[in-house]
């Protein structure tokens, strides 16, 4: 319908160019009707009909019945009604009529209802086809998604179920249970962390068993000696002289020291070991500690050498606990160093603190044993037997004191042939 309006629009523009306005078409409905039917712009003045071209006999134009009003409408440049159908019940298309690039009017062309219905039918079929295609695509996508989800769920749930079963086994006391690491992602990291946790728990259980066994052994030794001596005195086998009583006192002191050490370690584990930090001179404390062991060192034919700064070095620490630390380290060297021998103590200052190094002469131990020297109840049996005394708790307590002072402690081979223990404390 829009394409068919092209010759009519041309005829209307030619009419306007000839007459300069729409007055003739506004007053002559027949002329506008004929023009709208044929698109022939060769109309003349009112009442005039041009002859047919080339002598041809022009066909008779059908008259417009009142019941068949023109389907076109002409509007002037202002959109005012000129002639044609006064209204349109359906959709219309407004064609601009231009002369010399200026709008001179509008031709309102109704859209063909059959074409519209045909278009609606095509659109409807297109929408239906698209909907069916979308349904098919959605169904395939859903099936693929479900399959992928099942595969991914199986991939994820299998290690998770394995991890859950292993966790249950560990919670029931089976610390030897491990899981296989299946990937390098977060789930694999979780599996690695579980294996690490299970390994730590197994080590902790074994350490606890060893700890109980060692404590039982350490307590049983002095108790057995005490029990034997007391029964011998009661039975009259031995006389209660000063020598026997002194032996009993020594065993009681040994037992007391062991219980005290265990008590301090338990307090350290609970974080309840008391400390009173204050500013103190570490050089003065080392000098006092070395002076306190001079008599014992001379009795064992051990020579003490010290290399200490000439000026005070102040640190924040607990005086009593640091004194206990030095006593444990120095007496450990006195107890196990062969006579005659040497014990050296050096204090050096570095940028962030001080380094205290205590080393002695033979005997020494292997590097593997040096790494375990600060474990509780550990002793290198080859050179440090129970006959020399001690329960293997002194160095463990020393390690806890150093940790409380934010320092470090380590053991190494000494250049003198024995063991060197170095403590670093922040100033």
Coordinates of N, CA and C in Angstrom, one line a residue, residues 24-25 28-35 38 40-53 58-59 61 63:
X24 N -8.3 23.8 -4.8 CA -9.1 23.1 -5.8 C -9.5 21.7 -5.3
X25 N -8.5 21.0 -4.7 CA -8.8 19.6 -4.2 C -9.7 19.7 -3.0
X28 N -13.2 20.1 -4.4 CA -13.7 19.1 -5.4 C -13.3 17.7 -5.0
X29 N -14.2 17.1 -4.3 CA -14.0 15.7 -3.8 C -13.8 14.8 -5.0
X30 N -14.6 15.0 -6.1 CA -14.5 14.1 -7.2 C -13.1 14.1 -7.8
X31 N -12.6 15.3 -7.9 CA -11.2 15.5 -8.5 C -10.2 14.7 -7.6
X32 N -10.3 14.9 -6.3 CA -9.3 14.2 -5.5 C -9.5 12.7 -5.5
X33 N -10.8 12.3 -5.7 CA -11.1 10.8 -5.8 C -10.5 10.3 -7.0
X34 N -10.7 11.0 -8.2 CA -10.1 10.5 -9.4 C -8.6 10.5 -9.4
X35 N -8.0 11.5 -8.8 CA -6.6 11.6 -8.7 C -6.0 10.5 -7.8
X38 N -6.3 7.1 -9.9 CA -5.5 6.9 -11.1 C -4.0 7.4 -11.0
X40 N -3.2 10.3 -12.0 CA -3.0 11.0 -13.2 C -3.0 12.5 -12.8
X41 N -2.0 13.3 -13.0 CA -1.9 14.7 -12.5 C -2.5 15.6 -13.6
X42 N -3.0 15.1 -14.7 CA -3.4 16.0 -15.8 C -4.8 16.5 -15.7
X43 N -5.2 16.9 -14.5 CA -6.5 17.4 -14.4 C -6.4 18.9 -14.7
X44 N -7.5 19.5 -15.2 CA -7.5 20.9 -15.5 C -8.3 21.7 -14.5
X45 N -8.8 22.9 -14.9 CA -9.7 23.7 -14.1 C -10.9 22.9 -13.7
X46 N -11.6 23.4 -12.7 CA -12.8 22.7 -12.3 C -13.8 22.5 -13.4
X47 N -14.3 21.2 -13.5 CA -15.2 20.9 -14.6 C -14.5 20.5 -15.9
X48 N -13.2 20.7 -16.0 CA -12.5 20.4 -17.2 C -11.9 19.0 -17.1
X49 N -12.0 18.2 -18.2 CA -11.4 16.9 -18.3 C -10.4 16.9 -19.5
X50 N -9.1 16.6 -19.3 CA -8.2 16.6 -20.4 C -8.5 15.4 -21.3
X51 N -8.2 15.6 -22.7 CA -8.5 14.5 -23.6 C -7.5 13.4 -23.4
X52 N -7.8 12.2 -23.8 CA -6.9 11.1 -23.7 C -5.7 11.3 -24.6
X53 N -4.6 10.9 -24.2 CA -3.3 11.0 -25.0 C -3.3 10.1 -26.2
X58 N -10.2 7.0 -23.4 CA -10.0 6.9 -22.0 C -11.1 6.0 -21.4
X59 N -10.6 5.0 -20.5 CA -11.7 4.2 -19.9 C -12.5 5.0 -18.9
X61 N -14.1 6.1 -15.6 CA -13.7 5.9 -14.2 C -14.9 5.6 -13.4
X63 N -17.4 5.4 -10.5 CA -17.9 6.4 -9.6 C -17.7 5.8 -8.1

